[in-house]
PDB file of C-alpha atoms in Angstrom:
ATOM      1  CA  UNK D   1      -0.156  -0.582  -0.219  1.00 60.00           C
ATOM      2  CA  UNK D   2       1.171   3.369  -0.737  1.00 72.00           C
ATOM      3  CA  UNK D   3       1.255   6.169   2.325  1.00 76.00           C
ATOM      4  CA  UNK D   4       1.261   9.825   1.489  1.00 82.00           C
ATOM      5  CA  UNK D   5       3.412  12.088   3.748  1.00 77.00           C
ATOM      6  CA  UNK D   6       1.508  15.623   4.268  1.00 77.00           C
ATOM      7  CA  UNK D   7       4.205  17.814   6.080  1.00 73.00           C
ATOM      8  CA  UNK D   8       4.289  21.921   6.796  1.00 69.00           C
ATOM      9  CA  UNK D   9       7.193  23.479   8.686  1.00 64.00           C
ATOM     10  CA  UNK D  10       6.641  22.212  11.898  1.00 72.00           C
ATOM     11  CA  UNK D  11       5.041  18.863  11.860  1.00 74.00           C
ATOM     12  CA  UNK D  12       4.168  15.959   9.485  1.00 76.00           C
ATOM     13  CA  UNK D  13       1.295  13.666   8.861  1.00 78.00           C
ATOM     14  CA  UNK D  14       1.698  10.359   7.109  1.00 81.00           C
ATOM     15  CA  UNK D  15      -1.611   8.952   5.540  1.00 81.00           C
ATOM     16  CA  UNK D  16      -2.576   5.520   4.454  1.00 79.00           C
ATOM     17  CA  UNK D  17      -3.847   2.245   4.826  1.00 74.00           C
ATOM     18  CA  UNK D  18      -2.844   0.344   7.791  1.00 73.00           C
ATOM     19  CA  UNK D  19      -2.258   4.108   9.957  1.00 76.00           C
ATOM     20  CA  UNK D  20      -4.275   5.977  12.180  1.00 76.00           C
ATOM     21  CA  UNK D  21      -7.349   8.267  11.249  1.00 75.00           C
ATOM     22  CA  UNK D  22      -6.567  11.604  10.081  1.00 72.00           C
ATOM     23  CA  UNK D  23      -8.756  14.956  10.023  1.00 69.00           C
ATOM     24  CA  UNK D  24      -7.778  17.579   7.547  1.00 66.00           C
ATOM     25  CA  UNK D  25      -9.356  20.407   7.812  1.00 61.00           C
ATOM     26  CA  UNK D  26     -10.396  22.358   4.159  1.00 61.00           C
ATOM     27  CA  UNK D  27     -11.986  25.558   6.446  1.00 63.00           C
ATOM     28  CA  UNK D  28      -9.458  28.040   5.333  1.00 68.00           C
ATOM     29  CA  UNK D  29     -10.317  27.671   1.799  1.00 70.00           C
ATOM     30  CA  UNK D  30     -10.944  31.141   0.266  1.00 70.00           C
ATOM     31  CA  UNK D  31     -13.089  29.561  -2.649  1.00 71.00           C
ATOM     32  CA  UNK D  32     -16.725  30.365  -2.839  1.00 71.00           C
ATOM     33  CA  UNK D  33     -16.132  32.879   0.009  1.00 79.00           C
ATOM     34  CA  UNK D  34     -15.880  36.289  -1.287  1.00 80.00           C
ATOM     35  CA  UNK D  35     -15.245  37.662   1.923  1.00 83.00           C
ATOM     36  CA  UNK D  36     -12.644  35.972   2.472  1.00 77.00           C
ATOM     37  CA  UNK D  37     -10.744  36.428  -0.694  1.00 79.00           C
ATOM     38  CA  UNK D  38     -11.240  40.155  -0.230  1.00 83.00           C
ATOM     39  CA  UNK D  39      -9.513  40.658   2.951  1.00 81.00           C
ATOM     40  CA  UNK D  40      -6.715  38.095   1.794  1.00 79.00           C
ATOM     41  CA  UNK D  41      -6.636  40.657  -1.076  1.00 79.00           C
ATOM     42  CA  UNK D  42      -6.193  43.510   0.688  1.00 83.00           C
ATOM     43  CA  UNK D  43      -3.632  42.200   3.535  1.00 81.00           C
ATOM     44  CA  UNK D  44      -5.944  41.629   6.318  1.00 82.00           C
ATOM     45  CA  UNK D  45      -5.724  37.636   7.613  1.00 78.00           C
ATOM     46  CA  UNK D  46      -8.047  38.242  10.740  1.00 84.00           C
ATOM     47  CA  UNK D  47     -11.007  35.991   9.647  1.00 81.00           C
ATOM     48  CA  UNK D  48      -7.613  33.441   8.454  1.00 77.00           C
ATOM     49  CA  UNK D  49      -5.803  33.328  12.268  1.00 81.00           C
ATOM     50  CA  UNK D  50      -9.713  33.415  13.647  1.00 83.00           C
ATOM     51  CA  UNK D  51     -10.500  30.442  11.570  1.00 77.00           C
ATOM     52  CA  UNK D  52      -7.612  28.822  11.924  1.00 75.00           C
ATOM     53  CA  UNK D  53      -7.801  28.639  15.958  1.00 78.00           C
ATOM     54  CA  UNK D  54     -11.248  27.522  15.772  1.00 77.00           C
ATOM     55  CA  UNK D  55     -10.124  24.790  13.405  1.00 72.00           C
ATOM     56  CA  UNK D  56      -7.322  23.189  15.432  1.00 70.00           C
ATOM     57  CA  UNK D  57      -9.823  23.718  18.265  1.00 71.00           C
ATOM     58  CA  UNK D  58     -12.492  21.744  16.651  1.00 67.00           C
ATOM     59  CA  UNK D  59      -9.787  18.577  15.700  1.00 61.00           C
ATOM     60  CA  UNK D  60      -8.007  18.104  18.519  1.00 59.00           C
ATOM     61  CA  UNK D  61      -8.914  15.243  20.684  1.00 60.00           C
ATOM     62  CA  UNK D  62      -8.637  16.005  24.225  1.00 59.00           C
ATOM     63  CA  UNK D  63      -5.448  14.004  25.694  1.00 60.00           C
ATOM     64  CA  UNK D  64      -5.443  10.666  26.189  1.00 55.00           C
ATOM     65  CA  UNK D  65      -4.722   8.158  29.045  1.00 53.00           C
ATOM     66  CA  UNK D  66      -1.215   6.044  28.444  1.00 50.00           C
ATOM     67  CA  UNK D  67      -2.567   2.587  27.637  1.00 49.00           C
ATOM     68  CA  UNK D  68      -0.270  -0.277  27.641  1.00 45.00           C
ATOM     69  CA  UNK D  69      -0.926  -2.525  24.836  1.00 46.00           C
ATOM     70  CA  UNK D  70      -0.229  -6.048  23.933  1.00 43.00           C
ATOM     71  CA  UNK D  71      -1.100  -6.006  20.600  1.00 44.00           C
ATOM     72  CA  UNK D  72       0.875  -2.701  19.141  1.00 49.00           C
ATOM     73  CA  UNK D  73       0.958  -4.299  15.229  1.00 57.00           C
ATOM     74  CA  UNK D  74      -0.931  -4.586  12.564  1.00 55.00           C
ATOM     75  CA  UNK D  75      -1.147  -7.837  11.175  1.00 53.00           C
ATOM     76  CA  UNK D  76       2.049  -7.985   9.053  1.00 55.00           C
ATOM     77  CA  UNK D  77       4.239  -6.663  12.151  1.00 71.00           C
ATOM     78  CA  UNK D  78       3.359  -8.913  14.421  1.00 84.00           C
ATOM     79  CA  UNK D  79       4.017 -11.977  12.882  1.00 91.00           C
ATOM     80  CA  UNK D  80       7.550 -12.867  10.687  1.00 93.00           C
ATOM     81  CA  UNK D  81       8.692 -15.699   8.854  1.00 95.00           C
ATOM     82  CA  UNK D  82      12.138 -15.815   8.033  1.00 96.00           C
ATOM     83  CA  UNK D  83      13.954 -17.958   5.862  1.00 96.00           C
ATOM     84  CA  UNK D  84      17.934 -17.495   4.970  1.00 96.00           C
ATOM     85  CA  UNK D  85      21.860 -19.673   5.847  1.00 96.00           C
ATOM     86  CA  UNK D  86      24.708 -18.509   8.639  1.00 94.00           C
ATOM     87  CA  UNK D  87      27.769 -19.319   8.920  1.00 93.00           C
ATOM     88  CA  UNK D  88      29.007 -20.935  12.597  1.00 90.00           C
ATOM     89  CA  UNK D  89      31.834 -21.229  14.698  1.00 86.00           C
ATOM     90  CA  UNK D  90      33.071 -24.268  14.663  1.00 84.00           C
ATOM     91  CA  UNK D  91      33.171 -27.981  12.302  1.00 84.00           C
ATOM     92  CA  UNK D  92      30.054 -27.030  10.093  1.00 88.00           C
ATOM     93  CA  UNK D  93      30.551 -24.319   7.261  1.00 89.00           C
ATOM     94  CA  UNK D  94      27.398 -23.180   6.390  1.00 93.00           C
ATOM     95  CA  UNK D  95      23.662 -23.668   8.162  1.00 92.00           C
ATOM     96  CA  UNK D  96      20.059 -23.726   6.400  1.00 96.00           C
ATOM     97  CA  UNK D  97      17.735 -21.439   8.716  1.00 96.00           C
ATOM     98  CA  UNK D  98      14.019 -21.098   8.738  1.00 97.00           C
ATOM     99  CA  UNK D  99      12.171 -18.979  11.957  1.00 96.00           C
ATOM    100  CA  UNK D 100       8.510 -17.992  12.658  1.00 96.00           C
ATOM    101  CA  UNK D 101       8.589 -14.573  15.117  1.00 95.00           C
ATOM    102  CA  UNK D 102       6.214 -13.451  17.144  1.00 94.00           C
ATOM    103  CA  UNK D 103       5.764 -10.096  18.525  1.00 92.00           C
ATOM    104  CA  UNK D 104       3.908 -10.357  21.660  1.00 91.00           C
ATOM    105  CA  UNK D 105       3.956  -7.252  23.816  1.00 89.00           C
ATOM    106  CA  UNK D 106       5.794  -3.470  23.943  1.00 87.00           C
ATOM    107  CA  UNK D 107       7.482  -1.594  27.363  1.00 87.00           C
ATOM    108  CA  UNK D 108       8.194   1.727  27.278  1.00 86.00           C
ATOM    109  CA  UNK D 109      11.884   0.630  26.369  1.00 91.00           C
ATOM    110  CA  UNK D 110      11.356  -2.577  24.823  1.00 93.00           C
ATOM    111  CA  UNK D 111      10.026  -4.802  22.129  1.00 92.00           C
ATOM    112  CA  UNK D 112       9.470  -8.115  23.483  1.00 93.00           C
ATOM    113  CA  UNK D 113       9.035 -11.165  20.961  1.00 94.00           C
ATOM    114  CA  UNK D 114       9.494 -14.989  20.740  1.00 95.00           C
ATOM    115  CA  UNK D 115      11.464 -17.027  17.980  1.00 96.00           C
ATOM    116  CA  UNK D 116      11.436 -20.056  16.930  1.00 97.00           C
ATOM    117  CA  UNK D 117      14.108 -21.128  14.696  1.00 97.00           C
ATOM    118  CA  UNK D 118      14.880 -24.615  12.824  1.00 96.00           C
ATOM    119  CA  UNK D 119      18.569 -24.779  11.510  1.00 96.00           C
ATOM    120  CA  UNK D 120      19.411 -28.031   9.580  1.00 95.00           C
ATOM    121  CA  UNK D 121      23.581 -28.632   8.404  1.00 94.00           C
ATOM    122  CA  UNK D 122      25.707 -31.727   7.088  1.00 91.00           C
ATOM    123  CA  UNK D 123      29.894 -32.461   6.700  1.00 88.00           C
ATOM    124  CA  UNK D 124      31.006 -35.175   5.943  1.00 84.00           C
ATOM    125  CA  UNK D 125      29.427 -38.301   7.839  1.00 83.00           C
ATOM    126  CA  UNK D 126      27.844 -35.841  10.466  1.00 86.00           C
ATOM    127  CA  UNK D 127      24.273 -34.178  10.123  1.00 90.00           C
ATOM    128  CA  UNK D 128      23.266 -32.015  12.911  1.00 92.00           C
ATOM    129  CA  UNK D 129      19.486 -30.361  13.517  1.00 94.00           C
ATOM    130  CA  UNK D 130      19.033 -27.715  16.058  1.00 95.00           C
ATOM    131  CA  UNK D 131      15.265 -26.421  17.008  1.00 96.00           C
ATOM    132  CA  UNK D 132      15.526 -23.231  19.063  1.00 96.00           C
ATOM    133  CA  UNK D 133      13.676 -20.926  21.280  1.00 96.00           C
ATOM    134  CA  UNK D 134      13.907 -17.620  21.444  1.00 96.00           C
ATOM    135  CA  UNK D 135      12.992 -14.872  24.009  1.00 96.00           C
ATOM    136  CA  UNK D 136      13.883 -11.368  22.733  1.00 95.00           C
ATOM    137  CA  UNK D 137      14.016  -7.732  24.007  1.00 95.00           C
ATOM    138  CA  UNK D 138      15.017  -4.846  21.519  1.00 94.00           C
ATOM    139  CA  UNK D 139      15.373  -1.459  23.062  1.00 93.00           C
ATOM    140  CA  UNK D 140      12.894   0.771  21.324  1.00 91.00           C
ATOM    141  CA  UNK D 141      15.327   4.052  20.972  1.00 93.00           C
ATOM    142  CA  UNK D 142      17.368   1.852  18.053  1.00 91.00           C
ATOM    143  CA  UNK D 143      14.688   2.224  16.200  1.00 89.00           C
ATOM    144  CA  UNK D 144      11.379   3.756  14.292  1.00 85.00           C
ATOM    145  CA  UNK D 145       8.437   1.545  12.711  1.00 80.00           C
ATOM    146  CA  UNK D 146       8.644   3.317   9.548  1.00 83.00           C
ATOM    147  CA  UNK D 147      12.427   3.455   8.766  1.00 89.00           C
ATOM    148  CA  UNK D 148      13.674   1.537   5.881  1.00 91.00           C
ATOM    149  CA  UNK D 149      16.693   1.104   7.006  1.00 94.00           C
ATOM    150  CA  UNK D 150      16.718  -0.573  10.742  1.00 93.00           C
ATOM    151  CA  UNK D 151      19.741  -1.238  13.173  1.00 94.00           C
ATOM    152  CA  UNK D 152      18.990  -4.492  14.178  1.00 94.00           C
ATOM    153  CA  UNK D 153      19.981  -4.671  18.079  1.00 95.00           C
ATOM    154  CA  UNK D 154      18.381  -7.565  20.200  1.00 95.00           C
ATOM    155  CA  UNK D 155      19.214  -9.257  23.390  1.00 96.00           C
ATOM    156  CA  UNK D 156      17.730 -12.564  24.986  1.00 95.00           C
ATOM    157  CA  UNK D 157      17.651 -16.321  26.319  1.00 96.00           C
ATOM    158  CA  UNK D 158      17.612 -19.074  24.165  1.00 95.00           C
ATOM    159  CA  UNK D 159      16.210 -22.814  24.733  1.00 96.00           C
ATOM    160  CA  UNK D 160      18.160 -25.567  22.418  1.00 95.00           C
ATOM    161  CA  UNK D 161      17.649 -29.010  21.275  1.00 95.00           C
ATOM    162  CA  UNK D 162      20.313 -30.045  18.734  1.00 93.00           C
ATOM    163  CA  UNK D 163      20.579 -33.782  17.762  1.00 92.00           C
ATOM    164  CA  UNK D 164      22.808 -35.332  15.160  1.00 89.00           C
ATOM    165  CA  UNK D 165      23.331 -38.466  13.489  1.00 88.00           C
ATOM    166  CA  UNK D 166      26.390 -39.972  11.929  1.00 84.00           C
ATOM    167  CA  UNK D 167      27.227 -42.465   9.099  1.00 77.00           C
ATOM    168  CA  UNK D 168      29.747 -44.661   9.952  1.00 70.00           C
ATOM    169  CA  UNK D 169      31.331 -46.476   7.481  1.00 63.00           C
ATOM    170  CA  UNK D 170      31.879 -50.438   8.649  1.00 55.00           C
ATOM    171  CA  UNK D 171      28.811 -50.092  10.709  1.00 54.00           C
ATOM    172  CA  UNK D 172      25.363 -51.328  10.061  1.00 55.00           C
ATOM    173  CA  UNK D 173      23.591 -48.556  12.666  1.00 62.00           C
ATOM    174  CA  UNK D 174      23.398 -44.629  12.753  1.00 64.00           C
ATOM    175  CA  UNK D 175      25.166 -43.249  15.519  1.00 77.00           C
ATOM    176  CA  UNK D 176      23.040 -40.773  17.033  1.00 80.00           C
ATOM    177  CA  UNK D 177      23.103 -37.987  20.136  1.00 86.00           C
ATOM    178  CA  UNK D 178      21.047 -34.733  21.173  1.00 91.00           C
ATOM    179  CA  UNK D 179      21.514 -32.642  23.839  1.00 92.00           C
ATOM    180  CA  UNK D 180      19.890 -29.455  25.180  1.00 95.00           C
ATOM    181  CA  UNK D 181      21.203 -26.425  26.256  1.00 93.00           C
ATOM    182  CA  UNK D 182      21.090 -22.606  27.702  1.00 94.00           C
ATOM    183  CA  UNK D 183      22.649 -19.312  26.177  1.00 93.00           C
ATOM    184  CA  UNK D 184      22.163 -16.219  26.278  1.00 94.00           C
ATOM    185  CA  UNK D 185      22.495 -14.149  22.860  1.00 93.00           C
ATOM    186  CA  UNK D 186      23.231 -10.693  21.908  1.00 94.00           C
ATOM    187  CA  UNK D 187      22.307  -9.809  18.040  1.00 94.00           C
ATOM    188  CA  UNK D 188      23.516  -7.306  15.638  1.00 95.00           C
ATOM    189  CA  UNK D 189      23.239  -6.507  12.347  1.00 96.00           C
ATOM    190  CA  UNK D 190      20.687  -4.211  10.504  1.00 96.00           C
ATOM    191  CA  UNK D 191      17.431  -5.408   8.402  1.00 94.00           C
ATOM    192  CA  UNK D 192      15.919  -3.720   5.026  1.00 95.00           C
ATOM    193  CA  UNK D 193      12.249  -3.478   4.222  1.00 93.00           C
ATOM    194  CA  UNK D 194      11.840  -3.660   0.447  1.00 93.00           C
ATOM    195  CA  UNK D 195       8.030  -3.434   1.230  1.00 90.00           C
ATOM    196  CA  UNK D 196       5.617  -3.608   3.618  1.00 84.00           C
ATOM    197  CA  UNK D 197       5.629  -7.497   4.202  1.00 88.00           C
ATOM    198  CA  UNK D 198       8.933  -8.251   2.201  1.00 93.00           C
ATOM    199  CA  UNK D 199      12.342  -7.879   3.132  1.00 94.00           C
ATOM    200  CA  UNK D 200      16.124  -9.263   4.387  1.00 96.00           C
ATOM    201  CA  UNK D 201      18.694  -8.896   7.427  1.00 96.00           C
ATOM    202  CA  UNK D 202      22.569  -9.343   8.130  1.00 96.00           C
ATOM    203  CA  UNK D 203      23.600  -9.661  11.536  1.00 95.00           C
ATOM    204  CA  UNK D 204      26.010 -11.729  13.685  1.00 94.00           C
ATOM    205  CA  UNK D 205      25.405 -13.014  16.664  1.00 93.00           C
ATOM    206  CA  UNK D 206      27.060 -13.395  20.479  1.00 92.00           C
ATOM    207  CA  UNK D 207      26.732 -15.814  23.105  1.00 91.00           C
ATOM    208  CA  UNK D 208      27.877 -16.885  26.256  1.00 89.00           C
ATOM    209  CA  UNK D 209      28.808 -18.947  27.937  1.00 85.00           C
ATOM    210  CA  UNK D 210      31.006 -19.901  24.316  1.00 79.00           C
ATOM    211  CA  UNK D 211      34.944 -20.574  23.726  1.00 73.00           C
ATOM    212  CA  UNK D 212      34.167 -17.854  20.803  1.00 75.00           C
ATOM    213  CA  UNK D 213      31.394 -15.153  21.824  1.00 79.00           C
ATOM    214  CA  UNK D 214      30.520 -14.314  18.103  1.00 83.00           C
ATOM    215  CA  UNK D 215      29.417 -17.859  16.973  1.00 86.00           C
ATOM    216  CA  UNK D 216      27.390 -17.162  14.272  1.00 86.00           C
ATOM    217  CA  UNK D 217      26.495 -14.622  11.236  1.00 93.00           C
ATOM    218  CA  UNK D 218      23.554 -14.974   9.286  1.00 95.00           C
ATOM    219  CA  UNK D 219      21.887 -13.287   5.848  1.00 96.00           C
ATOM    220  CA  UNK D 220      17.612 -13.994   5.839  1.00 95.00           C
ATOM    221  CA  UNK D 221      15.007 -12.887   4.150  1.00 95.00           C
ATOM    222  CA  UNK D 222      11.646 -12.243   5.536  1.00 94.00           C
ATOM    223  CA  UNK D 223       8.340 -12.059   5.376  1.00 93.00           C
ATOM    224  CA  UNK D 224       5.696 -10.511   7.531  1.00 86.00           C
TER     225      UNK D 224
END
């Protein structure tokens, strides 16, 4: 959908679908108002000033009480799917990634969301898949919803379940190993909105505890 931006010397208003309702006044218009047109031609703008004050008073709503919303997003902003690839630190060279993210709450300082991610990779005889549940905090001061290019800074815990299988030559059975673990992660990068629903991101991940904190670099496309 297309947004329309109307601006003055002191204020900017965005009009469009999925945007808040905007009231536009047309009272200060000399078309069809001969007296007003004559006064303006003579340099008398007292009626214009009076009409402007009356229009502002009529269209300015009373201050609303602050409300913390658990929705706070339109449909495409609450749900997001990501498909990408990552370069991990360690034995494997590249991972395939698929994730679903859900916005859950916005406080005065942070956007809070949860993400389920599946990753998979294979090298030589070893195959690994991981299922991860993340809880992210993203500082609101780092970006604005209307930005097309947004810094991506967030932090939070992740619960991981990793499963490995090994096909070993000479053995009739496949080796199997699974482990679960918790880590705290911080992501830094940027996301680029190409449309309201589609974009891509690049980010690096820092994890603790870890032998090498920078353990993950990822690029992905996302659909909201």
